[in-house]
Short mmCIF file of C-alpha atoms in Angstrom, two decimals:
data_model
loop_
_atom_site.label_atom_id
_atom_site.label_comp_id
_atom_site.label_asym_id
_atom_site.label_seq_id
_atom_site.Cartn_x
_atom_site.Cartn_y
_atom_site.Cartn_z
CA MET A 1 -3.49 14.54 -21.77
CA THR A 2 0.12 14.93 -22.90
CA ASP A 3 2.30 11.88 -22.32
CA ILE A 4 4.66 12.76 -19.48
CA GLY A 5 6.21 9.42 -18.61
CA MET A 6 5.90 5.69 -18.87
CA LEU A 7 3.68 3.93 -16.32
CA GLN A 8 4.54 0.36 -15.36
CA VAL A 9 1.84 -1.89 -13.95
CA LEU A 10 3.03 -4.42 -11.35
CA MET A 11 0.60 -7.37 -11.32
CA SER A 12 0.81 -10.51 -9.22
CA THR A 13 -1.20 -13.51 -10.43
CA TYR A 14 -2.18 -16.84 -8.90
CA ASN A 15 -4.78 -19.16 -10.43
CA GLY A 16 -6.53 -16.16 -11.94
CA ALA A 17 -7.70 -17.64 -15.24
CA LYS A 18 -11.35 -16.83 -14.55
CA TYR A 19 -10.92 -13.06 -14.37
CA ILE A 20 -7.47 -12.03 -15.65
CA GLU A 21 -8.57 -11.36 -19.24
CA ALA A 22 -11.03 -8.67 -18.15
CA GLN A 23 -8.33 -7.04 -16.05
CA LEU A 24 -5.71 -7.08 -18.82
CA ASP A 25 -8.25 -5.70 -21.30
CA SER A 26 -9.09 -2.83 -18.95
CA ILE A 27 -5.40 -1.91 -18.63
CA LEU A 28 -4.59 -2.21 -22.31
CA SER A 29 -7.55 0.02 -23.21
CA GLN A 30 -6.49 2.89 -20.92
CA PRO A 31 -6.38 6.24 -22.78
CA TYR A 32 -3.12 7.12 -21.04
CA GLN A 33 0.01 5.84 -22.75
CA PRO A 34 2.68 4.56 -22.60
CA ILE A 35 1.82 1.69 -20.27
CA ARG A 36 3.89 -1.45 -19.71
CA ILE A 37 2.78 -4.47 -17.67
CA LEU A 38 5.12 -6.58 -15.54
CA ILE A 39 3.43 -9.75 -14.28
CA ARG A 40 4.83 -12.12 -11.70
CA ASP A 41 2.95 -15.41 -11.52
CA ASP A 42 3.00 -16.94 -8.06
CA GLY A 43 3.00 -20.59 -9.11
CA SER A 44 -0.40 -20.89 -10.82
CA THR A 45 -1.70 -24.39 -11.57
CA ASP A 46 -4.64 -23.36 -13.76
CA ASN A 47 -4.70 -21.74 -17.21
CA THR A 48 -3.36 -18.37 -16.07
CA ILE A 49 0.08 -18.73 -17.71
CA ALA A 50 -1.41 -19.79 -21.05
CA ILE A 51 -3.68 -16.73 -21.05
CA ILE A 52 -0.77 -14.42 -20.25
CA HIS A 53 1.32 -15.96 -23.05
CA ARG A 54 -1.52 -15.33 -25.49
CA TYR A 55 -1.65 -11.67 -24.47
CA GLN A 56 2.14 -11.47 -24.75
CA GLU A 57 1.95 -12.66 -28.35
CA GLN A 58 -0.59 -9.92 -29.09
CA HIS A 59 1.34 -7.22 -27.16
CA PRO A 60 5.00 -8.34 -27.16
CA ASP A 61 6.40 -4.90 -26.29
CA VAL A 62 3.91 -4.26 -23.50
CA ILE A 63 3.67 -7.39 -21.34
CA GLN A 64 6.55 -9.09 -19.51
CA LEU A 65 6.12 -12.25 -17.42
CA ILE A 66 8.14 -13.59 -14.50
CA GLN A 67 7.22 -17.15 -13.52
CA GLY A 68 7.93 -17.87 -9.87
CA ASP A 69 7.26 -20.26 -7.03
CA ASN A 70 4.25 -19.88 -4.76
CA VAL A 71 5.53 -17.48 -2.09
CA GLY A 72 2.40 -15.49 -1.23
CA VAL A 73 1.06 -11.99 -1.77
CA VAL A 74 3.64 -9.83 0.01
CA PRO A 75 6.79 -11.61 -1.30
CA SER A 76 5.31 -11.67 -4.81
CA PHE A 77 4.68 -7.93 -4.90
CA TRP A 78 8.04 -7.30 -3.27
CA SER A 79 9.69 -9.26 -6.07
CA LEU A 80 7.79 -7.17 -8.61
CA MET A 81 9.19 -3.99 -7.09
CA GLN A 82 12.68 -5.48 -7.17
CA HIS A 83 12.29 -6.24 -10.89
CA ALA A 84 10.49 -2.99 -11.77
CA ASP A 85 11.85 -0.83 -14.58
CA GLN A 86 13.49 2.10 -12.80
CA THR A 87 13.45 4.11 -16.03
CA ALA A 88 9.65 4.28 -15.72
CA GLU A 89 8.24 7.45 -14.17
CA TYR A 90 5.21 5.90 -12.48
CA PHE A 91 4.04 2.55 -11.14
CA CYS A 92 0.73 0.94 -10.17
CA PHE A 93 0.06 -2.18 -8.14
CA CYS A 94 -2.55 -4.39 -9.73
CA ASP A 95 -4.59 -7.45 -8.77
CA GLN A 96 -5.60 -10.07 -11.31
CA ASP A 97 -9.34 -10.12 -10.68
CA ASP A 98 -10.33 -6.45 -10.65
CA VAL A 99 -11.13 -4.12 -13.53
CA TRP A 100 -9.59 -0.68 -13.98
CA MET A 101 -11.91 2.25 -14.58
CA THR A 102 -11.14 4.19 -17.75
CA HIS A 103 -9.62 7.13 -15.88
CA LYS A 104 -7.41 5.02 -13.57
CA ALA A 105 -4.01 5.50 -15.24
CA GLU A 106 -4.54 9.10 -16.32
CA GLN A 107 -5.79 10.15 -12.90
CA ALA A 108 -2.84 8.46 -11.18
CA VAL A 109 -0.29 10.18 -13.39
CA GLN A 110 -1.99 13.57 -13.08
CA LEU A 111 -2.09 13.38 -9.27
CA LEU A 112 1.49 12.15 -8.94
CA SER A 113 2.74 14.75 -11.39
CA THR A 114 1.00 17.52 -9.45
CA MET A 115 2.46 16.27 -6.17
CA GLN A 116 5.95 16.28 -7.71
CA GLU A 117 5.54 19.81 -9.04
CA GLN A 118 4.54 21.04 -5.60
CA GLN A 119 7.69 19.72 -3.91
CA SER A 120 9.62 22.96 -4.47
CA THR A 121 7.27 24.66 -2.00
CA ASN A 122 7.62 21.87 0.57
CA LEU A 123 11.33 22.05 1.34
CA HIS A 124 10.66 22.20 5.06
CA THR A 125 8.76 18.90 5.21
CA PRO A 126 10.39 15.73 6.63
CA SER A 127 11.21 14.82 3.02
CA SER A 128 13.57 17.79 2.54
CA ASN A 129 16.61 15.60 3.17
CA LEU A 130 15.59 13.48 0.18
CA VAL A 131 15.11 16.54 -2.02
CA ASP A 132 18.64 17.71 -1.16
CA LYS A 133 20.09 14.24 -1.69
CA HIS A 134 18.67 13.40 -5.11
CA LYS A 135 18.72 16.90 -6.67
CA ASN A 136 16.28 16.10 -9.44
CA GLU A 137 12.81 17.23 -10.40
CA HIS A 138 11.17 13.96 -9.40
CA SER A 139 12.96 13.43 -6.07
CA LEU A 140 9.95 13.61 -3.75
CA ALA A 141 8.55 10.15 -3.01
CA CYS A 142 4.83 10.32 -3.83
CA MET A 143 2.05 7.78 -3.42
CA ILE A 144 -1.68 7.86 -4.05
CA CYS A 145 -4.46 5.46 -3.15
CA THR A 146 -8.18 5.66 -3.79
CA ASP A 147 -11.58 4.36 -2.88
CA THR A 148 -12.86 1.34 -4.80
CA GLN A 149 -16.20 0.39 -6.28
CA LEU A 150 -16.96 -2.94 -4.66
CA THR A 151 -18.73 -5.40 -6.93
CA ASP A 152 -19.88 -8.98 -6.87
CA GLY A 153 -18.25 -11.64 -9.06
CA GLN A 154 -20.14 -10.39 -12.10
CA LEU A 155 -19.05 -6.74 -11.57
CA ASN A 156 -22.44 -5.62 -10.28
CA PRO A 157 -21.76 -2.60 -7.99
CA THR A 158 -22.43 -3.01 -4.27
CA ALA A 159 -20.74 -0.20 -2.31
CA ILE A 160 -17.89 2.33 -2.21
CA TRP A 161 -15.04 1.08 -0.03
CA PRO A 162 -13.17 1.82 2.22
CA GLY A 163 -14.60 5.34 2.31
CA MET A 164 -11.78 6.69 4.45
CA PRO A 165 -9.71 8.46 5.62
CA ASN A 166 -11.76 10.75 7.81
CA LEU A 167 -8.46 12.36 8.79
CA GLN A 168 -5.47 13.21 6.64
CA ALA A 169 -2.93 10.56 5.68
CA SER A 170 -0.10 10.74 8.20
CA PHE A 171 2.91 8.86 9.51
CA TYR A 172 1.21 8.87 12.92
CA ASN A 173 -1.67 6.98 11.35
CA ALA A 174 0.51 4.67 9.25
CA LEU A 175 2.30 3.23 12.29
CA ILE A 176 -0.93 1.61 13.50
CA GLN A 177 -3.38 1.58 10.57
CA ASN A 178 -3.33 1.11 6.81
CA ILE A 179 -5.56 3.26 4.60
CA ALA A 180 -4.12 2.00 1.29
CA VAL A 181 -6.03 -0.56 -0.75
CA GLY A 182 -3.09 -2.14 -2.56
CA ALA A 183 -4.90 -2.57 -5.86
CA THR A 184 -5.42 1.21 -6.05
CA VAL A 185 -1.89 2.24 -5.10
CA SER A 186 0.19 4.27 -7.56
CA PHE A 187 3.60 5.80 -6.90
CA ASN A 188 6.49 7.53 -8.60
CA ARG A 189 10.08 6.49 -9.30
CA ALA A 190 11.41 8.27 -6.22
CA ALA A 191 9.07 6.17 -4.06
CA LEU A 192 10.31 2.96 -5.68
CA GLN A 193 13.92 4.00 -5.10
CA LEU A 194 13.18 4.90 -1.49
CA LEU A 195 11.69 1.44 -0.93
CA MET A 196 14.19 -0.64 -2.89
CA ASN A 197 17.58 1.08 -2.87
CA LYS A 198 18.57 0.33 0.71
CA SER A 199 21.86 -0.82 2.21
CA HIS A 200 19.93 -3.05 4.63
CA SER A 201 17.65 -5.78 3.31
CA VAL A 202 14.07 -5.54 4.51
CA ASN A 203 12.79 -8.58 6.39
CA ILE A 204 9.41 -8.83 4.69
CA ASN A 205 8.24 -11.31 7.34
CA ASN A 206 7.93 -8.28 9.63
CA LEU A 207 5.68 -6.41 7.20
CA GLN A 208 1.92 -6.46 7.65
CA MET A 209 1.34 -5.91 3.93
CA HIS A 210 3.36 -4.39 1.08
CA ASP A 211 0.86 -1.52 0.68
CA TRP A 212 0.91 -0.79 4.42
CA TRP A 213 4.73 -0.70 4.41
CA MET A 214 4.64 1.71 1.47
CA TYR A 215 2.17 3.97 3.32
CA LEU A 216 4.42 3.92 6.40
CA VAL A 217 7.65 4.72 4.56
CA ILE A 218 6.32 7.36 2.19
CA SER A 219 4.24 9.13 4.85
CA CYS A 220 7.51 9.66 6.73
CA PHE A 221 9.72 10.80 3.86
CA GLY A 222 7.36 11.90 1.12
CA ASN A 223 3.76 12.68 0.29
CA VAL A 224 0.68 10.42 0.47
CA HIS A 225 -2.69 11.38 -0.99
CA PHE A 226 -6.00 9.54 -0.64
CA GLU A 227 -8.40 10.25 -3.51
CA HIS A 228 -12.10 9.82 -2.73
CA THR A 229 -12.92 8.75 -6.27
CA PRO A 230 -12.98 5.01 -7.05
CA SER A 231 -10.40 3.99 -9.62
CA ILE A 232 -11.16 0.26 -9.89
CA TYR A 233 -14.04 -2.19 -9.82
CA TYR A 234 -12.95 -4.29 -6.84
CA ARG A 235 -14.41 -7.69 -7.53
CA GLN A 236 -15.49 -9.70 -4.45
CA HIS A 237 -15.81 -13.37 -5.31
CA GLY A 238 -14.86 -15.30 -2.20
CA GLY A 239 -11.31 -16.04 -3.31
CA ASN A 240 -9.78 -12.61 -2.70
CA ALA A 241 -6.48 -12.55 -0.84
CA VAL A 242 -7.70 -9.33 0.78
CA GLY A 243 -11.31 -8.23 0.47
CA GLY A 244 -13.44 -5.24 1.26
CA GLU A 245 -16.20 -5.16 3.81
CA TRP A 246 -19.14 -2.76 3.82
CA THR A 247 -21.89 -4.23 6.00
CA ILE A 248 -21.68 -4.31 9.81
CA ALA A 249 -21.72 -8.11 9.74
CA GLN A 250 -18.80 -8.19 7.29
CA LYS A 251 -16.79 -5.73 9.37
CA LEU A 252 -17.37 -7.71 12.59
CA LYS A 253 -16.47 -10.96 10.85
CA LYS A 254 -13.24 -9.47 9.52
CA LYS A 255 -12.26 -8.14 12.96
CA TRP A 256 -12.99 -11.50 14.59
CA ASN A 257 -11.07 -13.46 11.94
CA SER A 258 -8.13 -11.09 12.30
CA PHE A 259 -8.17 -11.59 16.08
CA LEU A 260 -8.22 -15.39 15.73
CA LYS A 261 -5.42 -15.29 13.16
CA HIS A 262 -3.08 -13.06 15.18
CA ARG A 263 -3.97 -13.78 18.81
CA GLY A 264 -0.77 -15.79 19.26
CA ASP A 265 1.34 -12.77 18.29
CA LYS A 266 0.31 -9.53 19.94
CA SER A 267 3.24 -7.49 18.62
CA LEU A 268 2.72 -7.45 14.84
CA LEU A 269 2.37 -3.67 14.72
CA VAL A 270 5.43 -3.26 16.91
CA LYS A 271 7.45 -5.65 14.74
CA GLN A 272 6.67 -3.60 11.65
CA ALA A 273 7.59 -0.38 13.48
CA GLU A 274 10.85 -1.94 14.67
CA GLU A 275 11.65 -3.01 11.11
CA PHE A 276 10.96 0.52 9.91
CA LYS A 277 13.32 1.97 12.51
CA ARG A 278 16.03 -0.58 11.62
CA ILE A 279 15.87 0.30 7.93
CA TYR A 280 15.09 4.03 8.02
CA GLY A 281 15.90 5.22 11.55
CA GLU A 282 19.14 6.93 10.55
CA GLN A 283 17.37 8.85 7.77
CA MET A 284 14.64 10.27 9.97
CA CYS A 285 15.06 13.97 10.74
CA ASP A 286 11.75 14.89 12.39
CA LYS A 287 12.35 14.72 16.16
CA GLU A 288 8.68 14.16 17.01
CA MET A 289 8.37 11.28 14.54
CA ILE A 290 11.49 9.71 16.03
CA ARG A 291 10.07 10.07 19.55
CA GLN A 292 6.71 8.57 18.56
CA VAL A 293 8.39 5.53 16.95
CA ASN A 294 10.68 4.97 19.93
CA ASP A 295 7.84 5.31 22.43
CA PHE A 296 5.61 2.96 20.45
CA ILE A 297 8.16 0.13 20.28
CA ALA A 298 9.33 0.57 23.89
CA PRO A 299 8.11 -2.11 26.34
CA ARG A 300 5.18 -1.20 28.61
CA SER A 301 5.13 -3.81 31.35
CA THR A 302 2.77 -2.12 33.81
CA PHE A 303 -0.65 -0.55 33.57
CA TRP A 304 0.67 2.85 34.66
CA SER A 305 3.43 2.78 32.06
CA ARG A 306 0.70 2.31 29.45
CA VAL A 307 -1.30 5.21 30.87
CA ARG A 308 1.81 7.43 30.72
CA TYR A 309 2.40 6.35 27.13
CA LEU A 310 -1.12 7.26 26.04
CA ARG A 311 -0.75 10.76 27.52
CA THR A 312 1.95 11.61 24.96
CA CYS A 313 0.94 9.27 22.13
CA ARG A 314 0.06 11.07 18.87
CA LEU A 315 -0.75 7.91 16.91
CA PHE A 316 -4.30 7.69 15.62
CA ARG A 317 -6.75 5.58 13.68
CA GLN A 318 -9.27 6.98 11.26
CA SER A 319 -12.48 6.64 13.27
CA ILE A 320 -13.42 7.32 16.88
CA THR A 321 -14.34 3.66 17.37
CA GLU A 322 -11.02 2.44 16.00
CA GLN A 323 -9.14 5.01 18.07
CA LEU A 324 -10.88 3.94 21.28
CA LEU A 325 -10.13 0.30 20.45
CA PHE A 326 -6.43 1.13 19.90
CA ARG A 327 -6.19 2.88 23.27
CA PHE A 328 -8.01 0.00 24.98
CA LEU A 329 -5.61 -2.54 23.47
CA ILE A 330 -2.69 -0.45 24.71
CA LEU A 331 -4.14 -0.33 28.22
CA ILE A 332 -4.61 -4.10 28.46
CA GLY A 333 -1.14 -4.73 27.05
CA TYR A 334 -2.30 -6.31 23.81
CA ILE A 335 -0.27 -3.85 21.75
#
C-alpha cells in the first residue's frame, strides 16, 4: 500500500527478556512503513534493557527508549502516550511478549484511514463538535481493536479471543464493559490529542485500564471499530499482566479472582465514570449520553431506586449472561 503516515508503536516492557526479541522482530519486519518504536521500560531487573540497546544500535532511527521506575501497567502506558510523537499519524499499543501478524500495521492504518475519510458524512454524530473545533482532515478521533490468536508460551495456537462484541461498540457499553484488548489497540493522532491535551489532569488511579479509558472516551467523541480478524499472536505464559480466557474454567476463575480483588471497593465502575464526567463533561453534547452518565453515577440507596434506574438504563454488556449479571449487581447495590 502507499505510505500515508508514520505509525508509532508504544511498547511498555518489564522483565521481558525471554520474549521481547520475537516481538521486536515482528514489528520491524512489517511491510507497512514508516514505523517508529517508543519503548518505556518499567524498571526491569533482567536483561531487557541490554536487548533493547542492542536493537537500538541496529535501528538507531527507529527505536527510542525511556527508562523509568516500576509504576505498573496503566501509568507506564499513560507515560508513553504523554511522550508520543504528535507528528505521527497513527499509534499502536504493544506488549513485550506477543508477536504481530504480518498484516497488523497495514490493516490498522487502512482501517483508521477509512474511518477518517468517512467523517465528512458523520457531521451529526456526537463527535461533530470536535470536527468543527479542529478543522482538519484528521480531526475525528478513531480507534480500532481486534480479536487475538491466543497461543501458549511457544506460540502454538489455542483459540480466538475475545470473540466479541456481539453488539456494536458503543459509549453505553464502554461505561460498564471493555471490549478492547490493549495489545491490539490502534488509534489516530486526533485520538491521542483528545486523550492527552486536556486542561484537567486525569487521575489515572480512577481508571480501570488505559485501553478501557480509551474505549470510553473515543466511543463518546469519535469512532470505535472492532475487527473480527486477529492481528497478534497473544502469548499466554503465566506471567501476563492481563491474559485471555477461552475455556469455561478459565472464565470462571477470572471472574472469581476479579471479585476477590475488588470486593472491598464496589464502585470502581462508578469512579471511572465520575472521572470521565470531570474531565469531559463540559464537552459532551449528546443529551442522552449525559443523562445516562449522570444516572449511572447517582447514588441508589434503596431497592426501589435501583428498580427505577434499570427501567431507564441504556447501558449494556455484550452477552445476555453479562447483561443479566450487571442488572443483578445493580439490584443488590453492588454497583
